[in-house]
Short mmCIF file of C-alpha atoms in Angstrom, two decimals:
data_model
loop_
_atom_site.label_atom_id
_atom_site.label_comp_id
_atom_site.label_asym_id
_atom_site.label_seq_id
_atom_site.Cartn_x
_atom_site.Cartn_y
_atom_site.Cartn_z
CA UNK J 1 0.00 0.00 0.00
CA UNK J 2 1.26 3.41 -0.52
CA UNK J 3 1.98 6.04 2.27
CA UNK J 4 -0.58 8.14 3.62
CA UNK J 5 0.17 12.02 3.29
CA UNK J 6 -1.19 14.11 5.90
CA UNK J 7 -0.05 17.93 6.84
CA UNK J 8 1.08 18.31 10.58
CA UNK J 9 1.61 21.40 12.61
CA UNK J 10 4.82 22.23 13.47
CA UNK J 11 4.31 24.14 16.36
CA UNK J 12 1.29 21.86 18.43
CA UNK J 13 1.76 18.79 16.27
CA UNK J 14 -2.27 18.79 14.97
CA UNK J 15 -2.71 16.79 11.84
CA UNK J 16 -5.10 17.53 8.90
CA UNK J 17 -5.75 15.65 5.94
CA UNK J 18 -5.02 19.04 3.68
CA UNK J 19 -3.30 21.69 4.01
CA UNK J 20 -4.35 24.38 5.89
CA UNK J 21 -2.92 28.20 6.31
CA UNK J 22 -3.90 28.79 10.20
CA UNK J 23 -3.61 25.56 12.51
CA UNK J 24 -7.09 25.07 13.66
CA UNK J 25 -6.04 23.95 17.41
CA UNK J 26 -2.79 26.51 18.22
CA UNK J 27 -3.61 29.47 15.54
CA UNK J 28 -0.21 29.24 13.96
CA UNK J 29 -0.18 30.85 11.14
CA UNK J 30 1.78 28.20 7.82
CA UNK J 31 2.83 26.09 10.44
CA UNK J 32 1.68 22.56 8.49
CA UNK J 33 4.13 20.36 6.75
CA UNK J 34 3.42 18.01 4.31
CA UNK J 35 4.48 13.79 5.74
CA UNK J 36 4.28 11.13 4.03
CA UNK J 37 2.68 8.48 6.61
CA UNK J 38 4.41 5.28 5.74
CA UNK J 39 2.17 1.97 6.34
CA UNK J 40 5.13 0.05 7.63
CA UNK J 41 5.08 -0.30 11.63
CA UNK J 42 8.42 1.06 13.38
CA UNK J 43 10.75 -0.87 15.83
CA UNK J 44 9.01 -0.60 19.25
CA UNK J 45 10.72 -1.25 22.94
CA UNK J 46 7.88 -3.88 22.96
CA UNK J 47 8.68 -5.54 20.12
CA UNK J 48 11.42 -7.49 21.53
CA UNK J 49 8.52 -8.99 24.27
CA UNK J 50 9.55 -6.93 27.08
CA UNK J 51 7.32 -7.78 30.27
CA UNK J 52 4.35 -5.63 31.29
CA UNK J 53 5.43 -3.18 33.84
CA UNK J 54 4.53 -4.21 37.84
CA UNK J 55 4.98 -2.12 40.86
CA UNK J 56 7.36 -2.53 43.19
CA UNK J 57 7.74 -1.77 46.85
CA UNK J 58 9.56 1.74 47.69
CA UNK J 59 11.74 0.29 50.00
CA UNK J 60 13.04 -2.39 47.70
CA UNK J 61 14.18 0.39 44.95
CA UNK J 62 18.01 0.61 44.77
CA UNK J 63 19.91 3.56 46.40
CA UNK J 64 23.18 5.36 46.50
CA UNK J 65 26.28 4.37 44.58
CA UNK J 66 24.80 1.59 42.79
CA UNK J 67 22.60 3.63 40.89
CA UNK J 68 25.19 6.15 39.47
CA UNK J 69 28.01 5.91 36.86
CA UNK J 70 31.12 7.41 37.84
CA UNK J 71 32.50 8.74 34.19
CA UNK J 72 36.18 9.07 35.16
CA UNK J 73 35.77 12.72 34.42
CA UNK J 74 35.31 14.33 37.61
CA UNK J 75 33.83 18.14 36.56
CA UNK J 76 30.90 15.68 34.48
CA UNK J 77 30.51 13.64 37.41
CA UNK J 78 30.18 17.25 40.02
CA UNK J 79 28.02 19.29 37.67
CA UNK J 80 25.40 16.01 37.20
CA UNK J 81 25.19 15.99 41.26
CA UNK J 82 27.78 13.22 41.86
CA UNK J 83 27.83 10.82 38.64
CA UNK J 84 25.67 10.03 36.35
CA UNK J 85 22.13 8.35 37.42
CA UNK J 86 21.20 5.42 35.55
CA UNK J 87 17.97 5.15 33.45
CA UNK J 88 18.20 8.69 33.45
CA UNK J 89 18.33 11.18 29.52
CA UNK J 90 20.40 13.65 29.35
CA UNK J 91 20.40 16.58 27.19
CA UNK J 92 23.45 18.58 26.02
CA UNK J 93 23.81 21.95 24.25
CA UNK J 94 25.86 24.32 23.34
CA UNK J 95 27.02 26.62 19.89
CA UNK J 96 29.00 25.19 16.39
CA UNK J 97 32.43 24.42 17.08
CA UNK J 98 31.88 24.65 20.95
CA UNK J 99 33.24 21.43 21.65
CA UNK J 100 30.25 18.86 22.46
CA UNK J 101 31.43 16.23 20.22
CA UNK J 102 35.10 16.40 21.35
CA UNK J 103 33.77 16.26 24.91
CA UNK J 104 31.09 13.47 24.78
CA UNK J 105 33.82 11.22 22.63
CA UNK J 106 36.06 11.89 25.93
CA UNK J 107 32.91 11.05 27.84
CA UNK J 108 32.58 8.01 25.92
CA UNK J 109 36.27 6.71 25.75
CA UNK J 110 36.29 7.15 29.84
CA UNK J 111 32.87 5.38 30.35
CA UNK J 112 33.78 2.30 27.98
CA UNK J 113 36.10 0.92 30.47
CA UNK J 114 32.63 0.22 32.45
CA UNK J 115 30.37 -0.82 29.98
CA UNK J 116 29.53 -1.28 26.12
CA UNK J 117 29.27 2.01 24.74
CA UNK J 118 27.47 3.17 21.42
CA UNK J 119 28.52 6.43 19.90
CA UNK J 120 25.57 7.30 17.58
CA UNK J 121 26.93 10.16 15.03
CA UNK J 122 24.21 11.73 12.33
CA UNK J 123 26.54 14.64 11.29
CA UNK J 124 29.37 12.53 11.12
CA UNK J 125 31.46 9.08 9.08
CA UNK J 126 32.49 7.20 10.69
CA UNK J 127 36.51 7.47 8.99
CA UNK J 128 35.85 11.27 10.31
CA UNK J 129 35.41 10.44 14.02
CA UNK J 130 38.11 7.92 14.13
CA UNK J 131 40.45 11.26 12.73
CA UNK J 132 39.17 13.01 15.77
CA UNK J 133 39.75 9.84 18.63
CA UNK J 134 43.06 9.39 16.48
CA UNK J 135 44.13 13.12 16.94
CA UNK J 136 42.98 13.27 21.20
CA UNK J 137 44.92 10.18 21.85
CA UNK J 138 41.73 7.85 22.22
CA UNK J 139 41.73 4.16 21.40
CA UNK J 140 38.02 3.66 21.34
CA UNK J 141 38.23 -0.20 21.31
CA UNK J 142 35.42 -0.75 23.69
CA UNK J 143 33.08 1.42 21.70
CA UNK J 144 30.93 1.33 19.20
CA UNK J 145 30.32 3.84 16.55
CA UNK J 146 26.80 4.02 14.43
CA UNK J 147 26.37 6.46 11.85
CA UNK J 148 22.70 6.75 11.35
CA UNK J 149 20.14 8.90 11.08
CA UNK J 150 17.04 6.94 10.89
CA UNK J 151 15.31 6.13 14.27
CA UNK J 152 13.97 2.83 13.75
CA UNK J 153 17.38 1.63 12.82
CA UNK J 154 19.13 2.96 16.16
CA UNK J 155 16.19 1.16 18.08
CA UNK J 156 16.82 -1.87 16.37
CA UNK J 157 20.28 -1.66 17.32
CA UNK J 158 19.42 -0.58 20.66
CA UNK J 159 17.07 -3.61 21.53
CA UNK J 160 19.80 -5.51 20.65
CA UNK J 161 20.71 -5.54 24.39
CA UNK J 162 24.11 -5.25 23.87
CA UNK J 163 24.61 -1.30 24.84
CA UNK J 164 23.48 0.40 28.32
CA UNK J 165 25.22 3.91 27.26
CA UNK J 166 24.44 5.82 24.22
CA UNK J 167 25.73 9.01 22.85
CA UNK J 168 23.35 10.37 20.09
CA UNK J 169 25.10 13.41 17.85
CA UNK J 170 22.90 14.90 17.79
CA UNK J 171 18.84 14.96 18.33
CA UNK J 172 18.28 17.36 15.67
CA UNK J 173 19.46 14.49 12.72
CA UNK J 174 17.37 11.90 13.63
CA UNK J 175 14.31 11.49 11.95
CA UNK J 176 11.28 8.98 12.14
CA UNK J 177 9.43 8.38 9.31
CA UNK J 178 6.31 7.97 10.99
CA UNK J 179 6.81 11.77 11.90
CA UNK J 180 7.57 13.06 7.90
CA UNK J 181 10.69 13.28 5.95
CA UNK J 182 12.07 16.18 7.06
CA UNK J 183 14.77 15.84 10.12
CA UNK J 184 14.37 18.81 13.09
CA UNK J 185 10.71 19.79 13.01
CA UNK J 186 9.05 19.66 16.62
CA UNK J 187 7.51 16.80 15.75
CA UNK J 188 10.65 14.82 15.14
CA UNK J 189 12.44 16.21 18.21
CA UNK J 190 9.56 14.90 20.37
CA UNK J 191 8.60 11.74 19.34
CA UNK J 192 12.91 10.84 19.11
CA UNK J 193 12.73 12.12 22.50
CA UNK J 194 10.17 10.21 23.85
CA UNK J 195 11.16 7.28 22.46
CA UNK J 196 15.40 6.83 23.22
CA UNK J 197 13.81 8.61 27.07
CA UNK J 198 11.45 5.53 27.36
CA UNK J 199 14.01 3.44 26.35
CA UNK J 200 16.62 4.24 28.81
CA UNK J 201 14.32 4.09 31.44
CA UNK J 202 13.18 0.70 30.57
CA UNK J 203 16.67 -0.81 30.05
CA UNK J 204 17.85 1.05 33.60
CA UNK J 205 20.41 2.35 30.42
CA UNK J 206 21.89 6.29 29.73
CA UNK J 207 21.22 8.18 26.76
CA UNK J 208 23.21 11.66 26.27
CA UNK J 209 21.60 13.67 23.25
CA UNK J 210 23.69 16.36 21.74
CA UNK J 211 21.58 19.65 20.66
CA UNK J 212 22.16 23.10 18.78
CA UNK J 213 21.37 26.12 20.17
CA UNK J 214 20.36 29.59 18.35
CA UNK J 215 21.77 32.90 17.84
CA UNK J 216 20.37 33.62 21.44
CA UNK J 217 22.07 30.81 22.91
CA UNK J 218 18.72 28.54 23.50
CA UNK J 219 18.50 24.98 22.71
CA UNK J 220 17.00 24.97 19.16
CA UNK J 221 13.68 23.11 18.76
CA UNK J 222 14.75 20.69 21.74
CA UNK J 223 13.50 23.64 24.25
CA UNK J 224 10.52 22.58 24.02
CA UNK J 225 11.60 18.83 24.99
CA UNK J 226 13.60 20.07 28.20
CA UNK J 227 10.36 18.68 30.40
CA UNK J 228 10.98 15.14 28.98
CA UNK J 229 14.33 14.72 30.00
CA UNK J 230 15.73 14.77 33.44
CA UNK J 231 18.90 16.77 32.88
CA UNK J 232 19.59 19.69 30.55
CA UNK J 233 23.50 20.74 30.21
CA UNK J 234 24.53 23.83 28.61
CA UNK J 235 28.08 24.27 27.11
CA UNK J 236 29.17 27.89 27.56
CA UNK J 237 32.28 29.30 25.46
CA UNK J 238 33.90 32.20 27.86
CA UNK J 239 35.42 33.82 24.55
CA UNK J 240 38.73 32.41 26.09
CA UNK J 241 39.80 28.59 25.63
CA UNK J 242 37.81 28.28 28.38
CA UNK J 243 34.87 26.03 28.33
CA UNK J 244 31.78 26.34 31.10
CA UNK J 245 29.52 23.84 31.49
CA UNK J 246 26.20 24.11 33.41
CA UNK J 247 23.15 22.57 34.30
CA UNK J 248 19.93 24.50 33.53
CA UNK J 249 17.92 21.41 35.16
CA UNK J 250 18.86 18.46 37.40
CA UNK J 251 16.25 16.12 38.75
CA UNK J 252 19.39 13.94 40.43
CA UNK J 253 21.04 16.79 41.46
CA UNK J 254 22.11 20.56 42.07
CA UNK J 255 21.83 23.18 39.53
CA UNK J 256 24.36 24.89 41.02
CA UNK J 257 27.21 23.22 40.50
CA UNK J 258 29.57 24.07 37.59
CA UNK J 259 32.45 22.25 35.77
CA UNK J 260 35.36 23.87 33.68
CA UNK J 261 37.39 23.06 31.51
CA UNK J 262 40.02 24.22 28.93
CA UNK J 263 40.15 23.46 25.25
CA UNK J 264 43.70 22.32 24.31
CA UNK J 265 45.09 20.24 21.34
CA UNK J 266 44.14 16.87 22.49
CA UNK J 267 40.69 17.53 23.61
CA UNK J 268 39.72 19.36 26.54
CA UNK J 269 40.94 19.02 29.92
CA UNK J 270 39.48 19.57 33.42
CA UNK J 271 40.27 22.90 35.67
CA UNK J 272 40.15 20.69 39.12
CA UNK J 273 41.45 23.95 41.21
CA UNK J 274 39.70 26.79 39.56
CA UNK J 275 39.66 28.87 42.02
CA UNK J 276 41.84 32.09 40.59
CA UNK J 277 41.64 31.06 37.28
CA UNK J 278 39.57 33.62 36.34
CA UNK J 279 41.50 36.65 38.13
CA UNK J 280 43.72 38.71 35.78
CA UNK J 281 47.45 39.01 36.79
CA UNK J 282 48.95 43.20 36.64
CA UNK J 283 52.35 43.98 37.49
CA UNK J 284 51.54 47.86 39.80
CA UNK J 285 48.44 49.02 41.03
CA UNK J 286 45.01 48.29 40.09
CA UNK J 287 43.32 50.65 37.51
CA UNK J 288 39.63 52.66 38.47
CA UNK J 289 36.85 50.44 37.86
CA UNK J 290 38.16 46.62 38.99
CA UNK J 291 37.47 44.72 42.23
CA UNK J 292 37.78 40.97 43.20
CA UNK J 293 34.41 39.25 44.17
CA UNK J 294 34.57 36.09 46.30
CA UNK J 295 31.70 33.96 44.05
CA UNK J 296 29.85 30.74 45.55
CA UNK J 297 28.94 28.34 42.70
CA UNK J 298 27.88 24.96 44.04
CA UNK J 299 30.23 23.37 46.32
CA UNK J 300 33.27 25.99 45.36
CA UNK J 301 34.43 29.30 45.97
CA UNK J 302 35.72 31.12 42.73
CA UNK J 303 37.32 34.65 43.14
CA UNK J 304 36.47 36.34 39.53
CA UNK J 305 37.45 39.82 38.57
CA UNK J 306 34.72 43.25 38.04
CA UNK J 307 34.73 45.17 35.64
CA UNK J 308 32.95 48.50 34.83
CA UNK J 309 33.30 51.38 32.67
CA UNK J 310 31.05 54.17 33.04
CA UNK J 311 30.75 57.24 30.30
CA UNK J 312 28.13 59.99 29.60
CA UNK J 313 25.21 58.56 27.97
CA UNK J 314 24.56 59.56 24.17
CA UNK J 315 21.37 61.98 23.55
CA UNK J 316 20.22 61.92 27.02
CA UNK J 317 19.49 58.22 26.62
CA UNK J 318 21.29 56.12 29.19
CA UNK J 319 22.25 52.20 28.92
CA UNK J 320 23.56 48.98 30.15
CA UNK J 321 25.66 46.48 28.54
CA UNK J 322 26.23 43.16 30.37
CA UNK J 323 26.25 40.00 29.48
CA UNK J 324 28.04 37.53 32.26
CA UNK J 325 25.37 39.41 34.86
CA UNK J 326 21.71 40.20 34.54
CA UNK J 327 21.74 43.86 33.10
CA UNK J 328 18.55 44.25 35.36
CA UNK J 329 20.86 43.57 38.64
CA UNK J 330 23.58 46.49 37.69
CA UNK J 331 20.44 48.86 36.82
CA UNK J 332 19.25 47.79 40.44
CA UNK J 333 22.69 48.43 42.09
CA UNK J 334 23.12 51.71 40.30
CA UNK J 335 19.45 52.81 41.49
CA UNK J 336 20.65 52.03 44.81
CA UNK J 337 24.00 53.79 44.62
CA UNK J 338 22.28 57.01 42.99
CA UNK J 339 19.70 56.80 46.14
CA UNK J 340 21.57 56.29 48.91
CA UNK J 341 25.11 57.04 47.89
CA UNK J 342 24.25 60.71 46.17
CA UNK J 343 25.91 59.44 43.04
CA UNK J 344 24.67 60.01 39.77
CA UNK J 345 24.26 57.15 37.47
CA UNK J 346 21.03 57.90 35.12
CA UNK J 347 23.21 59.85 32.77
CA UNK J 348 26.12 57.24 32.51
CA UNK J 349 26.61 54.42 29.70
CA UNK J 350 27.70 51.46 32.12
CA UNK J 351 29.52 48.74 30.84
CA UNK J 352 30.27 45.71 33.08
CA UNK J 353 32.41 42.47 32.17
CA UNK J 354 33.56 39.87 34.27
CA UNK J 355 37.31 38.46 33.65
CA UNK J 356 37.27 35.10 32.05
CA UNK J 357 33.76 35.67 31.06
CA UNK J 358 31.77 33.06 33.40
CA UNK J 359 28.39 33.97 34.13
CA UNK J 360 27.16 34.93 37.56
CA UNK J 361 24.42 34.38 39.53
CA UNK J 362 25.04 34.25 42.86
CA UNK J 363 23.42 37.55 44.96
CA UNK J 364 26.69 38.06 47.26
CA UNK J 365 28.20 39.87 43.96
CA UNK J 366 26.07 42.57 44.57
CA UNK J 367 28.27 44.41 46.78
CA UNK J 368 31.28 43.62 44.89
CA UNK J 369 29.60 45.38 41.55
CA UNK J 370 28.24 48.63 43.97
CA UNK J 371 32.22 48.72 44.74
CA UNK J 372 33.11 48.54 41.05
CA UNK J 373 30.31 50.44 39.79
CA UNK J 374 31.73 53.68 42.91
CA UNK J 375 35.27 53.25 41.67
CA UNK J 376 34.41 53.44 37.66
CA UNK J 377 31.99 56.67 38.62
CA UNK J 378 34.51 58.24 41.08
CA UNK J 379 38.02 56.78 39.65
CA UNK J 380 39.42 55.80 43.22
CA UNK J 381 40.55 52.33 42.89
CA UNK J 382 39.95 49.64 44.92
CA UNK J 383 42.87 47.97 46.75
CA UNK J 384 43.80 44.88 45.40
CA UNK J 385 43.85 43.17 48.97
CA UNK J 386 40.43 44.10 49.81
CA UNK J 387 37.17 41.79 48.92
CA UNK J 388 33.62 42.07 49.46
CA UNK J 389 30.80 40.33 49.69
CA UNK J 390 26.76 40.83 50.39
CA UNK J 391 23.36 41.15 49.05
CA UNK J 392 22.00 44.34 48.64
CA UNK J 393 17.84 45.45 49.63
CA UNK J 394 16.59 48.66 47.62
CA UNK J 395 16.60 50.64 51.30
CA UNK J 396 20.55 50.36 51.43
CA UNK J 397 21.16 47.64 53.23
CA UNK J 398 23.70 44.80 53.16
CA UNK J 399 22.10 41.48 53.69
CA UNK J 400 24.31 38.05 54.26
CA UNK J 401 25.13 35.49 51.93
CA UNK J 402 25.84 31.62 51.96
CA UNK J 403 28.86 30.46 53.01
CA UNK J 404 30.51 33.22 53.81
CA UNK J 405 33.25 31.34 55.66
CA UNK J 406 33.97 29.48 52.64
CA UNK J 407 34.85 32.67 50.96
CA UNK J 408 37.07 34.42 53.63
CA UNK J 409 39.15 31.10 53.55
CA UNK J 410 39.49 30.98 49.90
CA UNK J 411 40.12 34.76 49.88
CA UNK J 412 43.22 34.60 52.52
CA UNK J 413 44.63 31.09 51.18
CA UNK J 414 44.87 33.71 48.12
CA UNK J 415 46.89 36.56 49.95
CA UNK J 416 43.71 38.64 50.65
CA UNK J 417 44.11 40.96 53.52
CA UNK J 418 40.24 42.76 54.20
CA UNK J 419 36.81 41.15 53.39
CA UNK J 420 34.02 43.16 53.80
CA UNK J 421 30.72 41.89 54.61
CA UNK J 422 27.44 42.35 56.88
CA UNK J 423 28.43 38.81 58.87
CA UNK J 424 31.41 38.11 60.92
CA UNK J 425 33.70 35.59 60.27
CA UNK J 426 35.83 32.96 62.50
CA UNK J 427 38.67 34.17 63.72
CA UNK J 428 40.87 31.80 62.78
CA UNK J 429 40.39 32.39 58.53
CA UNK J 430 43.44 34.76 59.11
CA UNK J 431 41.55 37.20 57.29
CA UNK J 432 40.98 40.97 58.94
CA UNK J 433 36.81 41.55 58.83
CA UNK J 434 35.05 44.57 58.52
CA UNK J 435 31.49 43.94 59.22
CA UNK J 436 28.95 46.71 57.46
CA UNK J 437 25.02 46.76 57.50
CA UNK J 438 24.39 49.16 54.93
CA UNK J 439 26.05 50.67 51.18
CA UNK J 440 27.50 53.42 53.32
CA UNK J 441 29.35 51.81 55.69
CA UNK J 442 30.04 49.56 52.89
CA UNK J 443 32.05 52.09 50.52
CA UNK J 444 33.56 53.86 53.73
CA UNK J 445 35.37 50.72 54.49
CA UNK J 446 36.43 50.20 50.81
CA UNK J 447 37.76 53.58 49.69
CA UNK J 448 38.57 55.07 53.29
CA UNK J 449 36.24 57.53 52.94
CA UNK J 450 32.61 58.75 53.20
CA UNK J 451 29.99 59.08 50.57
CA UNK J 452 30.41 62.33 48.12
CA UNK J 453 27.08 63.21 49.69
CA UNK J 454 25.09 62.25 52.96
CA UNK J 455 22.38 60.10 52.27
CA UNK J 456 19.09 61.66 51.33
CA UNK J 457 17.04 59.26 53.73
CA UNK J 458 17.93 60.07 57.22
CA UNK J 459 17.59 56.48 58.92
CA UNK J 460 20.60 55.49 56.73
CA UNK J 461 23.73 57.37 57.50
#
């Protein structure tokens, strides 16, 4: 019999028997694509006579080591919250050239000493990726490689039983003709989803799927899979040969937790002591407009550099540019400053960067970017022995942060001399403390001097 051709909406998936201009059940306007339904029934999991699923008691279900994979990489292992979880999909992504491939054919060399591996490649020969293993120093004789792109082939390899980890390279290739002939529609990216997800969980297996992202760094088409899988990685390039990577979602773990590593000839290769990687080494004094922030990411203290530039704004029209810290946080900080400092901001241009270029989240930078922000705006340095660290509130204040004891250790073992901060700190961090409760105090105890202006709200002065 010949194939069936319906028209299927990219955007909710609704099928119609012709096509349509506006999908009748999401209102997406030329969404519908023409598929060719074939009559032939794909490779199932059940098709190899798996048995019906039963419960189980709770208190029988494995625990602890036993259900993780230790990768032999250690940054993988910390940013997936202490291994990788059996049964469990993972979802990678990060821009062209980035370095996913390189690093899941790393992943894949280290886990094969374990267990049977199966490299899946759609972009990729198989000639081409032995090149790349051949060039990194990587045997690869305990893995498999499968260059395929259709989806009821790789499940008919998969059911073979012979593989419990599987690298697919990537999502966006594979295509199902049950779903149409054309590879990357929603469509496509769901039902592959569903199906290698349901698969791993069934055969207690791992399946790592490689994605693209767009121009504005999302996962392309796959973001609207990120609910079916249980992790979500994303590969950040630092515009150095530094390589981030970060977990957007973590049902087995923290999503705090980052790992780094740096792109060299033979691959890439972990950071295990990042700590002042991403401080900037200067020969004299430190130049207007840079402090040293004390950042908590995870289970580790980084101390990054702060930088900020600030010049009159063009036509009356003021901006911020910032891309490694919410733009909305240094328009916050420089409310706050304006405020309660007396300092003028809403005529300035700010620019901010952060050395290294990692991305920040954590809140205790906020008093570390009111100091940077003071010293662009003023042009008093800040000492290079002197940290900070604190959350601001919009009435001036400087609220505590996690682990602040984590950061005056890190910050003397470094040759840091002054932290300032609204908690104390034990005594024996062999680091002098200058406790502060508001932005004040705060820039007092930076630049050895009071505010430019008293405070126009007399409860904070």
């Amino acid at each position: 019999m010949e194939d069936k051709t319906v028209y299927i909406c990219d955007n909710c998936g609704h099928k119609e028997y012709k096509w349509t201009g506006r999908c009748p059940s999401c209102g997406t306007w030329n969404s519908f694509s023409e598929t060719k339904v074939s009559k032939k029934q794909p490779v199932r999991l059940s098709d190899q006579g798996t048995a019906a699923a039963a419960p189980v008691p709770l208190a029988s279900c494995a625990t602890g080591e036993q259900v993780r994979i230790f990768s032999g990489i250690q940054e993988i292992d910390r940013v997936l919250g202490g291994g990788i979880m059996k049964g469990s999909a993972i979802m990678i992504g990060g821009e062209p050239g980035i370095g996913k491939s390189t690093l899941m054919l790393q992943l894949a060399e280290s886990v094969s000493r374990q267990m049977k591996v199966l490299y899946i490649s759609g972009e990729e020969s198989a000639p081409q990726i032995k090149q790349r293993a051949d060039r990194m120093g990587l045997s690869g004789k305990e893995m498999d490689i499968l260059c395929e792109t259709d989806l009821d082939a790789i499940m008919r390899v998969l059911n073979s039983g012979k593989y419990s980890f599987v690298i697919l390279d990537s999502i966006q290739t594979a295509i199902s003709r049950e779903m149409g002939n054309t590879a990357g529609t929603v469509n496509q990216l769901k039902y592959t989803c569903t199906t290698l997800t349901d698969w791993a969980k069934l055969k207690d297996a791992v399946v790592i799927m490689i994605a693209h992202v767009t121009k504005d760094g999302n996962i392309s088409g796959p973001k609207t899979i990120e609910h079916m899988v249980d992790t979500v990685l994303y590969f950040e390039n630092s515009g150095t040969d530094l390589r981030i990577v970060r977990a957007s979602k973590n049902r087995y773990g923290s999503i705090d937790e980052v790992a780094i590593f740096r792109m060299m000839e033979k691959g890439l290769e972990q950071i295990k002591n990042p700590e002042t990687i991403f401080l900037t080494k200067r020969d004299g004094e430190i130049p207007p407009g840079i402090s040293t922030a004390a950042v908590y990411e995870g289970t580790r203290v980084f101390l990054v550099e702060l930088q900020a530039l600030t010049v009159p704004a063009k036509a009356g029209v003021s901006r911020i540019f910032s891309d490694k810290i919410d733009s909305s946080v240094i328009s916050r900080i420089s409310a706050i400053l304006e405020k309660r400092c007396r300092i003028k901001f809403s005529d300035q241009d700010i620019y901010v960067n952060v050395s290294g270029g990692i991305r920040i989240k954590d809140v205790g930078i906020e008093l570390p970017i009111a100091m940077t922000l003071y010293s662009a705006r003023t042009g008093i340095p800040v000492s290079g022995s002197v940290l900070s660290a604190g959350e601001l509130s919009l009435t001036g204040e400087v609220l505590n942060v996690r682990n602040i004891e984590g950061r005056a250790r890190t910050a003397a073992d470094f040759g840091f001399k002054r932290l300032v901060s609204p908690a104390p700190v034990p005594k024996d961090t062999c680091i002098k403390f200058e406790r502060i409760k508001v932005i004040n105090d705060g820039i007092k105890a930076v630049f050895g001097k009071a505010t430019s202006a008293e405070p126009e709200d007399k409860e904070i002065q």
